[in-house]
Every structure is written in structure tokens, then in C-alpha cells.
Amino acid sequence: MLMRRFIIVGHKVPNDGRFTLNDLAGSAGRVDILCRCINSAFFLSHAMRKEVEVQLVLPAGPDPCTIVRFVGAELRYLNPDERSTAALIRNALLKRPGSAEIPSTPGVYARRGTLAVALESVATKSKIFLLHEDGEDFASVYVSSDPASSMSDDSDSTFLLGDNTDLSPDELETLERFKHKLVSLGSISYHSDHCITYLNLELDRRADMVCKKAPS
Amino acid sequence: MLMRRFIIVGHKVPNDGRFTLNDLAGSAGRVDILCRCINSAFFLSHAMRKEVEVQLVLPAGPDPCTIVRFVGAELRYLNPDERSTAALIRNALLKRPGSAEIPSTPGVYARRGTLAVALESVATKSKIFLLHEDGEDFASVYVSSDPASSMSDDSDSTFLLGDNTDLSPDELETLERFKHKLVSLGSISYHSDHCITYLNLELDRRADMVCKKAPS
């Protein structure tokens, strides 16, 4: 199965999971943004995207940097509202995992690990794209102008995004160790979850065009 | 200024505003969906879309059908998280307006009114599109294949959507009184907020192409 992967750095989420669900945009360190990214990554109207994987990289402390991984093919108990998604993230963090990944709720895993660990986990099987306003336009970088020839470009891609702040200089330095491209969705700067929604729908539409063009 | 308008029917939100912010996806009648639609309609990364207007049509009772209108050019106190947006909707409903529109927080208005009233308010100045899986494809209906010629099609459009349920037979009958087209975003059925995000970004991208093509 061709995968779509998203890695999102949540710079301020308390990674021991000790935050209240009543203040997601405040003391929970803008975990609301990550919840919306999860929603955008996985939800169809009456189904879940099974071909999607999301890794949330949470460096803020007080614990060592932690990765919460959502696997579309295994996910249960994911609902579209922010609060319930935040509860899934919190439950995973409250497991206080070690460097070995452990399961939380179905389809949600946690481990200690940095952005480098997250990127290493995808680098051999996936192209890596950093979403950034200064990048080349998505349409010209990612997909060729001929839909029929874009199929191979639609294989196993990882999109890396920040939360409400760009990647830090240290994080960009980490990224430099991996082959990657900067891609932009246009001249306007968008919220991360909106970028993910657009990418998902646009890739669906392009795959649809390829299917319709393929000989029957 | 060319406007983008969205009308969303929230079929189950208690329209007297008496709901708790701790159960948006439950007893608040899926107001979480409307909050995400508002977010998708208005938010850029570091700004608000001033050219957007949203009307939420709330027929569920116990009060008569109520319209809460968000005006991008006037909006204040709108934050990206669901909970604070739900508070703005609730505050407007708690005003218990009559048939004349009254202001709530800046850029948010409320009035008693049905879907017909909402459609009447846009019909003379705007084309109306119902987002529906059975519609014609967005790309072929809404925008011509030549970006330069699509500018006029990008003028003052209203997109009508349901929440997590399609429009009812009665609502479709109301819509029949107005000139409109059914448009689809592809063969997959998406959440309403994801449709709005896609439309906004795709229209931005097309407008961008037109600007770049225009003689300098």
C-alpha cells in the first residue's frame, strides 16, 4: 500500500502528558494544533484513511523528546473533535515510554525519540518534503504536469511540518542530514492542518485522474 | 472586494445556546463541526481572511431557526481552537435575537431566519454551489481550464454544505427555489471543514496563477 506520512513537531506540548483537556490552546502547549493535524490526516466523511501515518515529535519536556505515532490502518477510538484526540495523545504520553515503542490505544504508539529518530524511521522507504513558504511550488515539485506520469511520484511520501512555529535552527540542521525537498503550497502561509487537508484532497484528486486515465 | 461565502446547516445544535463547552461533539449537537468549518473558512497562518462570510443555519430548536453570521472583515476574538469558537457561537445564540439581525461579539451576528432567508441574502449578489458527492467535478464546473479566464468565475460565490448529514429533503426543496449548481470535489466523501479548506486553498492558488499571468 502506498503510504502518506506526516511528521509534525509540537514545540510546546508538555510531553509527560500532564495537561488539562480544558485548555488545549493554552497550558497544553497548543496541542489543539496537533489534534487538528491528526483530524486532517485521517478523516474521510465516513471512513478513516488507512494509508496514512502521523508522527508527532514532542521535544518540550519535562521528559526527553517523545514521539507519538498514529497508524491509520489500526486506529480506533479516534473522533473528529479536538478534545477526544487530545485525550488519545495524553493517554499515550502518560504511558511514559522508554526508547522502545509501546502501544497505547489501538493504532497509537509512544516512544522516546527525537526528530532525527522520526526521520530515520521513514528515510529509507519514503521521500521527505518540508512544507515551507520558501519552497518550490507543490505542483511543480511533487507532481508532474501529466497526471498519468505522476503515479510514481505519489508513492510513499513524508511531509514534515511545524506547529504554529517553524522548525528551529537545530531541527533544520537535523533535517539536513536527510535527503529532502522544500515544497510550498503558494504565496500565502497556512495553518499546518490546512496544509495537510489540502495535500490529502489534492493527492486524492490526482490519483483519481490517474485511475480514470488508466486503460480499463 | 470579491467575496467567498459559505452557508453551513448545523442540524442538531440547540439554538437557544444552552449547551456546555465540554461536550461539543455530544450534547452540543455537533457544534464542533461548525467550529472546524469556521476555522477552515477564516484562518490563514498569521491573518484572517477578510473576504469570507459564513452563515450557520441552525434549525434544531428549541427556538425558531436561527442564523449566526461571521463576517471576516470585522471579526475579533476568533481563535483557531474549537472550544473558543463554540463560545462565540453560543454567545450569539444566548442573545435570543428576533428576526432583525443583532450584533454579538465583533464580526458575529445573530437573527431568527431559515435556510431560505440565508440563501435570499446572497442570491442577488452571488452564485450558489451545493457541495455534494453527486455533483459535477469542481474543476470542470467552477473554474475553466484556462486560469486567465477563470477570474470572473472567482467572483462572489456561495458554497452550501451540510454538517455531518446531508441537506434534508425540505432543505433541498428550499434550495430548488434558487439558481444553483451541484459541485463535487471528487469521488470520495469529505468532512465539510475539509471541503472548505480545499476550496479556499485551491481558489487562492488559482487566483495566484491569474495574478502571475496578468501583464505587469
Coordinates of C-alpha atoms in Angstrom, one line a residue:
Chain A
M1 CA 0.0 0.0 0.0
L2 CA 1.3 3.4 -0.9
M3 CA 1.7 5.5 2.3
R4 CA 1.3 9.1 3.0
R5 CA 3.2 10.1 6.1
F6 CA 3.2 13.3 8.1
I7 CA 5.7 14.3 10.8
I8 CA 4.6 17.3 12.9
V9 CA 6.8 19.0 15.5
G10 CA 4.7 20.2 18.5
H11 CA 7.2 22.5 20.1
K12 CA 5.4 23.3 23.4
V13 CA 3.2 20.3 24.4
P14 CA 4.2 19.1 27.9
N15 CA 5.4 15.6 27.0
D16 CA 4.7 14.0 30.3
G17 CA 1.0 14.2 29.3
R18 CA 0.1 16.3 32.4
F19 CA -2.2 18.8 30.8
T20 CA -5.9 19.6 31.1
L21 CA -8.3 18.9 28.2
N22 CA -10.0 22.2 29.1
D23 CA -7.1 24.4 27.9
L24 CA -5.7 22.8 24.8
A25 CA -4.7 26.1 23.2
G26 CA -3.1 27.3 26.4
S27 CA -1.4 25.3 29.1
A28 CA -1.5 22.2 26.9
G29 CA 1.1 23.9 24.6
R30 CA -1.1 24.2 21.5
V31 CA -1.9 20.5 21.4
D32 CA -5.1 21.7 19.7
I33 CA -3.0 22.3 16.5
L34 CA -1.7 18.7 16.6
C35 CA -5.3 17.5 17.1
R36 CA -6.4 19.3 14.0
C37 CA -3.5 17.9 12.1
I38 CA -4.5 14.4 13.1
N39 CA -8.1 15.1 12.0
S40 CA -6.9 16.4 8.7
A41 CA -4.6 13.5 8.1
F42 CA -7.0 10.6 8.8
F43 CA -10.7 11.6 8.4
L44 CA -12.8 10.9 5.5
S45 CA -16.5 11.6 5.8
H46 CA -17.5 8.0 6.6
A47 CA -14.1 6.3 7.0
M48 CA -10.5 6.6 8.1
R49 CA -7.6 6.9 5.8
K50 CA -5.8 3.6 6.2
E51 CA -2.8 4.6 4.1
V52 CA -1.7 7.4 6.4
E53 CA 0.7 7.5 9.3
V54 CA 1.4 10.5 11.5
Q55 CA 4.3 11.0 13.9
L56 CA 4.1 13.8 16.5
V57 CA 7.5 14.9 17.7
L58 CA 7.3 16.5 21.1
P59 CA 10.5 18.0 22.4
A60 CA 9.3 20.4 25.0
G61 CA 9.9 18.4 28.2
P62 CA 9.8 17.8 31.1
D63 CA 10.5 14.3 29.8
P64 CA 13.0 13.5 27.0
C65 CA 11.8 14.2 23.4
T66 CA 8.9 11.8 22.7
I67 CA 7.2 10.6 19.5
V68 CA 3.5 9.7 19.4
R69 CA 2.7 7.7 16.3
F70 CA -0.8 7.3 14.8
V71 CA -1.2 4.4 12.3
G72 CA -4.3 4.7 10.1
A73 CA -4.7 1.0 9.4
E74 CA -5.0 0.2 13.1
L75 CA -6.7 3.3 14.5
R76 CA -9.8 3.0 16.8
Y77 CA -11.4 5.5 19.2
L78 CA -10.3 8.5 17.0
N79 CA -13.1 11.0 16.8
P80 CA -13.0 14.3 14.8
D81 CA -13.2 16.7 17.7
E82 CA -10.1 18.2 19.3
R83 CA -10.8 17.2 22.8
S84 CA -11.1 13.5 22.3
T85 CA -8.0 13.5 20.1
A86 CA -6.1 15.3 22.7
A87 CA -7.1 12.6 25.2
L88 CA -5.5 10.0 22.9
I89 CA -2.3 11.9 22.7
R90 CA -2.3 12.5 26.5
N91 CA -3.0 8.8 27.2
A92 CA 0.0 7.8 25.1
L93 CA 2.2 10.3 26.8
L94 CA 1.0 9.2 30.3
K95 CA 2.5 5.8 29.5
R96 CA 5.9 7.4 30.0
P97 CA 7.6 5.1 27.4
G98 CA 11.2 4.3 27.0
S99 CA 13.2 4.2 23.8
A100 CA 11.2 1.1 22.6
E101 CA 7.9 1.9 21.1
I102 CA 4.9 0.8 23.2
P103 CA 1.2 0.6 22.3
S104 CA -1.3 3.0 23.9
T105 CA -4.9 2.9 22.5
P106 CA -5.3 0.9 19.2
G107 CA -3.2 2.5 16.4
V108 CA -1.5 4.9 18.8
Y109 CA 2.1 4.3 19.9
A110 CA 4.7 6.2 22.0
R111 CA 8.4 6.1 22.4
R112 CA 11.2 8.4 23.5
G113 CA 12.8 9.7 20.3
T114 CA 13.9 12.9 18.6
L115 CA 13.1 14.4 15.2
A116 CA 16.1 12.5 13.9
V117 CA 14.6 9.2 15.1
A118 CA 11.3 10.0 13.4
L119 CA 13.1 10.9 10.1
E120 CA 15.3 7.8 10.3
S121 CA 12.2 5.7 10.6
V122 CA 10.9 6.9 7.2
A123 CA 14.1 7.9 5.3
T124 CA 14.8 4.5 3.6
K125 CA 11.2 4.0 2.4
S126 CA 9.9 7.5 1.7
K127 CA 10.7 10.8 0.0
I128 CA 10.8 13.6 2.5
F129 CA 9.2 17.1 1.9
L130 CA 9.4 20.0 4.3
L131 CA 6.3 22.2 3.9
H132 CA 7.6 25.8 3.8
E133 CA 6.5 29.0 2.2
D134 CA 10.0 29.5 0.7
G135 CA 9.9 26.1 -1.0
E136 CA 9.2 25.3 -4.7
D137 CA 5.6 25.1 -5.6
F138 CA 4.0 21.8 -4.8
A139 CA 2.6 21.3 -8.3
S140 CA 6.0 21.7 -10.0
V141 CA 8.0 19.7 -7.4
Y142 CA 5.7 17.0 -6.3
V143 CA 3.6 16.1 -9.3
S144 CA 4.4 16.4 -13.0
S145 CA 2.1 18.2 -15.3
D146 CA 1.0 14.9 -16.8
P147 CA -1.2 13.2 -14.3
A148 CA -0.5 9.8 -15.9
S149 CA 3.2 10.1 -15.2
S150 CA 2.7 11.3 -11.6
M151 CA 1.8 7.9 -10.2
S152 CA 5.4 7.0 -9.1
D153 CA 5.7 10.5 -7.5
D154 CA 2.6 9.6 -5.4
S155 CA 4.5 6.8 -3.7
D156 CA 5.4 6.8 -0.1
S157 CA 5.9 10.4 0.7
T158 CA 6.6 12.1 4.1
F159 CA 5.6 15.7 4.7
L160 CA 7.3 17.5 7.6
L161 CA 5.6 20.4 9.2
G162 CA 5.9 22.6 12.3
D163 CA 3.0 23.6 14.6
N164 CA 2.4 27.3 14.9
T165 CA 6.2 28.0 14.7
D166 CA 8.6 27.0 12.0
L167 CA 11.3 24.3 12.6
S168 CA 14.1 25.6 14.8
P169 CA 17.6 26.0 13.5
D170 CA 18.6 22.8 15.4
E171 CA 15.6 21.0 13.8
L172 CA 16.6 22.3 10.3
E173 CA 20.1 21.1 10.9
T174 CA 18.8 17.6 11.8
L175 CA 16.7 17.7 8.6
E176 CA 19.9 18.5 6.6
R177 CA 21.2 15.0 7.4
F178 CA 18.4 13.5 5.3
K179 CA 17.6 13.9 1.6
H180 CA 14.6 16.2 1.3
K181 CA 12.9 19.0 -0.7
L182 CA 11.2 22.2 0.4
V183 CA 7.7 22.5 -1.1
S184 CA 5.3 25.4 -0.8
L185 CA 1.5 25.5 -1.4
G186 CA 1.6 29.0 -2.7
S187 CA 2.5 32.5 -1.7
I188 CA 0.2 32.5 1.4
S189 CA 1.2 31.0 4.7
Y190 CA -1.4 28.4 6.0
H191 CA -2.0 26.5 9.2
S192 CA -0.4 23.1 9.3
D193 CA -3.7 21.2 9.4
H194 CA -5.0 23.1 6.4
C195 CA -1.8 22.2 4.5
I196 CA -2.4 18.5 5.4
T197 CA -6.1 18.7 4.3
Y198 CA -5.1 20.3 1.0
L199 CA -2.4 17.7 0.3
N200 CA -4.7 14.8 1.1
L201 CA -7.5 16.1 -1.1
E202 CA -5.2 17.2 -4.0
L203 CA -3.4 13.8 -3.9
D204 CA -6.8 12.0 -3.9
R205 CA -7.9 14.1 -6.9
R206 CA -4.7 13.4 -8.8
A207 CA -4.9 9.6 -8.0
D208 CA -8.5 9.7 -9.3
M209 CA -7.3 11.3 -12.5
V210 CA -4.7 8.6 -12.9
C211 CA -7.2 5.9 -12.3
K212 CA -9.6 7.4 -14.9
K213 CA -6.8 7.7 -17.4
A214 CA -5.6 4.1 -16.9
P215 CA -6.7 1.6 -19.6
S216 CA -9.6 -0.5 -18.4
Chain B
M1 CA -13.9 43.0 -2.8
L2 CA -14.7 39.6 -4.3
M3 CA -16.3 37.5 -1.6
R4 CA -16.3 33.9 -0.7
R5 CA -19.4 32.8 1.2
F6 CA -20.2 29.6 3.0
I7 CA -23.6 28.6 4.3
I8 CA -23.5 25.6 6.6
V9 CA -26.6 23.9 8.1
G10 CA -26.0 22.6 11.6
H11 CA -28.9 20.2 12.0
K12 CA -28.6 19.4 15.7
V13 CA -27.2 22.4 17.6
P14 CA -29.5 23.6 20.4
N15 CA -30.2 27.1 19.1
D16 CA -31.0 28.7 22.4
G17 CA -27.3 28.4 23.1
R18 CA -27.8 26.3 26.2
F19 CA -25.0 23.8 25.7
T20 CA -21.8 23.0 27.6
L21 CA -18.4 23.7 26.0
N22 CA -17.2 20.4 27.4
D23 CA -19.3 18.2 25.1
L24 CA -19.2 19.9 21.7
A25 CA -19.5 16.6 19.8
G26 CA -22.3 15.3 22.0
S27 CA -25.0 17.3 23.8
A28 CA -24.0 20.5 21.9
G29 CA -25.3 18.8 18.7
R30 CA -22.0 18.5 16.8
V31 CA -21.3 22.2 17.1
D32 CA -17.6 21.0 16.8
I33 CA -18.2 20.5 13.1
L34 CA -19.3 24.1 12.7
C35 CA -16.3 25.3 14.7
R36 CA -14.0 23.5 12.4
C37 CA -15.8 24.9 9.4
I38 CA -15.4 28.5 10.8
N39 CA -11.7 27.8 11.3
S40 CA -11.3 26.5 7.7
A41 CA -13.2 29.4 6.3
F42 CA -11.3 32.3 8.0
F43 CA -7.8 31.3 9.2
L44 CA -4.6 32.0 7.5
S45 CA -1.3 31.3 9.3
H46 CA -0.9 34.9 10.6
A47 CA -4.1 36.6 9.4
M48 CA -7.8 36.3 8.9
R49 CA -9.5 36.1 5.6
K50 CA -11.3 39.4 5.3
E51 CA -13.1 38.4 2.0
V52 CA -15.0 35.5 3.7
E53 CA -18.5 35.4 5.2
V54 CA -20.0 32.4 6.9
Q55 CA -23.7 31.8 7.8
L56 CA -24.5 29.0 10.2
V57 CA -28.2 27.9 9.8
L58 CA -29.4 26.3 13.0
P59 CA -32.9 24.8 12.7
A60 CA -32.9 22.3 15.6
G61 CA -34.8 24.3 18.2
P62 CA -35.9 24.8 20.9
D63 CA -36.0 28.4 19.4
P64 CA -37.1 29.2 15.8
C65 CA -34.5 28.6 13.2
T66 CA -31.5 30.9 13.8
I67 CA -28.7 32.2 11.6
V68 CA -25.3 33.1 13.1
R69 CA -23.3 35.1 10.7
F70 CA -19.5 35.6 10.8
V71 CA -18.0 38.5 8.8
G72 CA -14.3 38.1 8.1
A73 CA -13.6 41.9 7.7
E74 CA -15.0 42.6 11.2
L75 CA -14.0 39.5 13.2
R76 CA -12.2 39.8 16.5
Y77 CA -11.8 37.2 19.3
L78 CA -11.8 34.3 16.9
N79 CA -9.2 31.7 17.8
P80 CA -8.4 28.5 16.0
D81 CA -9.4 26.1 18.7
E82 CA -12.9 24.6 18.6
R83 CA -13.8 25.5 22.2
S84 CA -13.4 29.2 21.9
T85 CA -15.2 29.3 18.6
A86 CA -18.1 27.4 20.1
A87 CA -18.2 30.0 22.8
L88 CA -18.6 32.7 20.1
I89 CA -21.5 30.8 18.6
R90 CA -23.0 30.2 22.0
N91 CA -22.7 33.8 23.0
A92 CA -24.5 34.9 19.8
L93 CA -27.3 32.3 20.4
L94 CA -27.7 33.4 24.0
K95 CA -28.7 36.9 22.7
R96 CA -32.0 35.2 21.7
P97 CA -32.4 37.6 18.7
G98 CA -35.6 38.4 16.8
S99 CA -35.9 38.5 13.0
A100 CA -33.7 41.6 12.9
E101 CA -30.0 40.8 12.9
I102 CA -28.2 41.9 16.1
P103 CA -24.5 42.1 16.9
S104 CA -22.9 39.7 19.3
T105 CA -19.0 39.8 19.6
P106 CA -17.3 41.9 16.8
G107 CA -18.0 40.3 13.4
V108 CA -20.6 37.9 14.7
Y109 CA -24.3 38.5 14.3
A110 CA -27.5 36.6 15.0
R111 CA -31.0 36.6 13.8
R112 CA -34.0 34.3 13.5
G113 CA -34.1 33.0 10.0
T114 CA -34.3 29.9 7.9
L115 CA -32.1 28.5 5.1
A116 CA -34.4 30.4 2.7
V117 CA -33.5 33.6 4.5
A118 CA -29.8 32.8 4.3
L119 CA -30.0 32.0 0.6
E120 CA -32.1 35.1 -0.1
S121 CA -29.4 37.2 1.5
V122 CA -26.8 36.1 -1.1
A123 CA -28.8 35.1 -4.1
T124 CA -28.8 38.5 -5.9
K125 CA -25.0 39.0 -5.5
S126 CA -23.6 35.5 -5.6
K127 CA -23.6 32.3 -7.5
I128 CA -24.7 29.4 -5.3
F129 CA -23.0 26.0 -5.3
L130 CA -24.1 23.0 -3.3
L131 CA -21.2 20.8 -2.3
H132 CA -22.3 17.2 -3.0
E133 CA -20.6 14.0 -4.0
D134 CA -23.1 13.6 -6.8
G135 CA -22.3 17.0 -8.3
E136 CA -20.1 17.8 -11.3
D137 CA -16.4 18.0 -10.6
F138 CA -15.3 21.3 -9.1
A139 CA -12.6 21.8 -11.7
S140 CA -14.9 21.5 -14.7
V141 CA -17.9 23.4 -13.2
Y142 CA -16.3 26.2 -11.2
V143 CA -13.1 27.0 -13.0
S144 CA -12.3 26.8 -16.6
S145 CA -9.1 25.1 -17.7
D146 CA -7.5 28.4 -18.6
P147 CA -6.6 30.2 -15.3
A148 CA -6.7 33.6 -17.0
S149 CA -10.3 33.2 -18.0
S150 CA -11.4 31.9 -14.6
M151 CA -11.2 35.3 -12.9
S152 CA -14.8 36.1 -13.4
D153 CA -15.8 32.7 -12.1
D154 CA -14.0 33.5 -8.9
S155 CA -16.3 36.4 -8.2
D156 CA -18.7 36.3 -5.3
S157 CA -19.5 32.6 -4.8
T158 CA -21.5 30.9 -2.1
F159 CA -20.9 27.3 -1.2
L160 CA -23.6 25.5 0.7
L161 CA -22.8 22.5 2.9
G162 CA -24.4 20.2 5.5
D163 CA -22.8 19.3 8.8
N164 CA -22.3 15.5 9.2
T165 CA -25.6 14.9 7.5
D166 CA -26.7 15.9 4.0
L167 CA -29.3 18.5 3.5
S168 CA -32.8 17.2 4.3
P169 CA -35.5 16.8 1.5
D170 CA -37.1 20.0 2.8
E171 CA -33.8 21.9 2.7
L172 CA -33.2 20.7 -0.9
E173 CA -36.7 21.8 -1.8
T174 CA -35.8 25.3 -0.4
L175 CA -32.6 25.3 -2.4
E176 CA -34.6 24.5 -5.6
R177 CA -36.1 28.0 -5.4
F178 CA -32.7 29.5 -6.0
K179 CA -30.4 29.1 -9.1
H180 CA -27.6 26.8 -8.1
K181 CA -25.2 24.1 -9.2
L182 CA -24.1 20.9 -7.5
V183 CA -20.3 20.6 -7.4
S184 CA -18.2 17.7 -6.2
L185 CA -14.6 17.6 -5.0
G186 CA -14.1 14.0 -6.3
S187 CA -15.3 10.5 -5.8
I188 CA -14.6 10.5 -2.1
S189 CA -16.9 12.0 0.5
Y190 CA -15.1 14.5 2.8
H191 CA -15.9 16.4 6.0
S192 CA -17.4 19.8 5.5
D193 CA -14.5 21.7 7.0
H194 CA -12.0 19.8 4.8
C195 CA -14.1 20.8 1.7
I196 CA -13.9 24.4 2.8
T197 CA -10.1 24.3 3.4
Y198 CA -9.6 22.7 0.0
L199 CA -11.8 25.3 -1.7
N200 CA -10.0 28.2 0.0
L201 CA -6.5 26.9 -0.8
E202 CA -7.4 25.9 -4.4
L203 CA -9.1 29.3 -5.1
D204 CA -6.0 31.0 -3.6
R205 CA -3.7 29.0 -5.9
R206 CA -5.8 29.8 -8.9
A207 CA -6.0 33.5 -8.1
D208 CA -2.2 33.4 -7.7
M209 CA -1.8 31.9 -11.1
V210 CA -4.1 34.6 -12.6
C211 CA -2.0 37.3 -10.9
K212 CA 1.2 35.8 -12.2
K213 CA -0.2 35.6 -15.7
A214 CA -1.5 39.2 -15.7
P215 CA 0.6 41.8 -17.6
S216 CA 2.8 43.7 -15.2

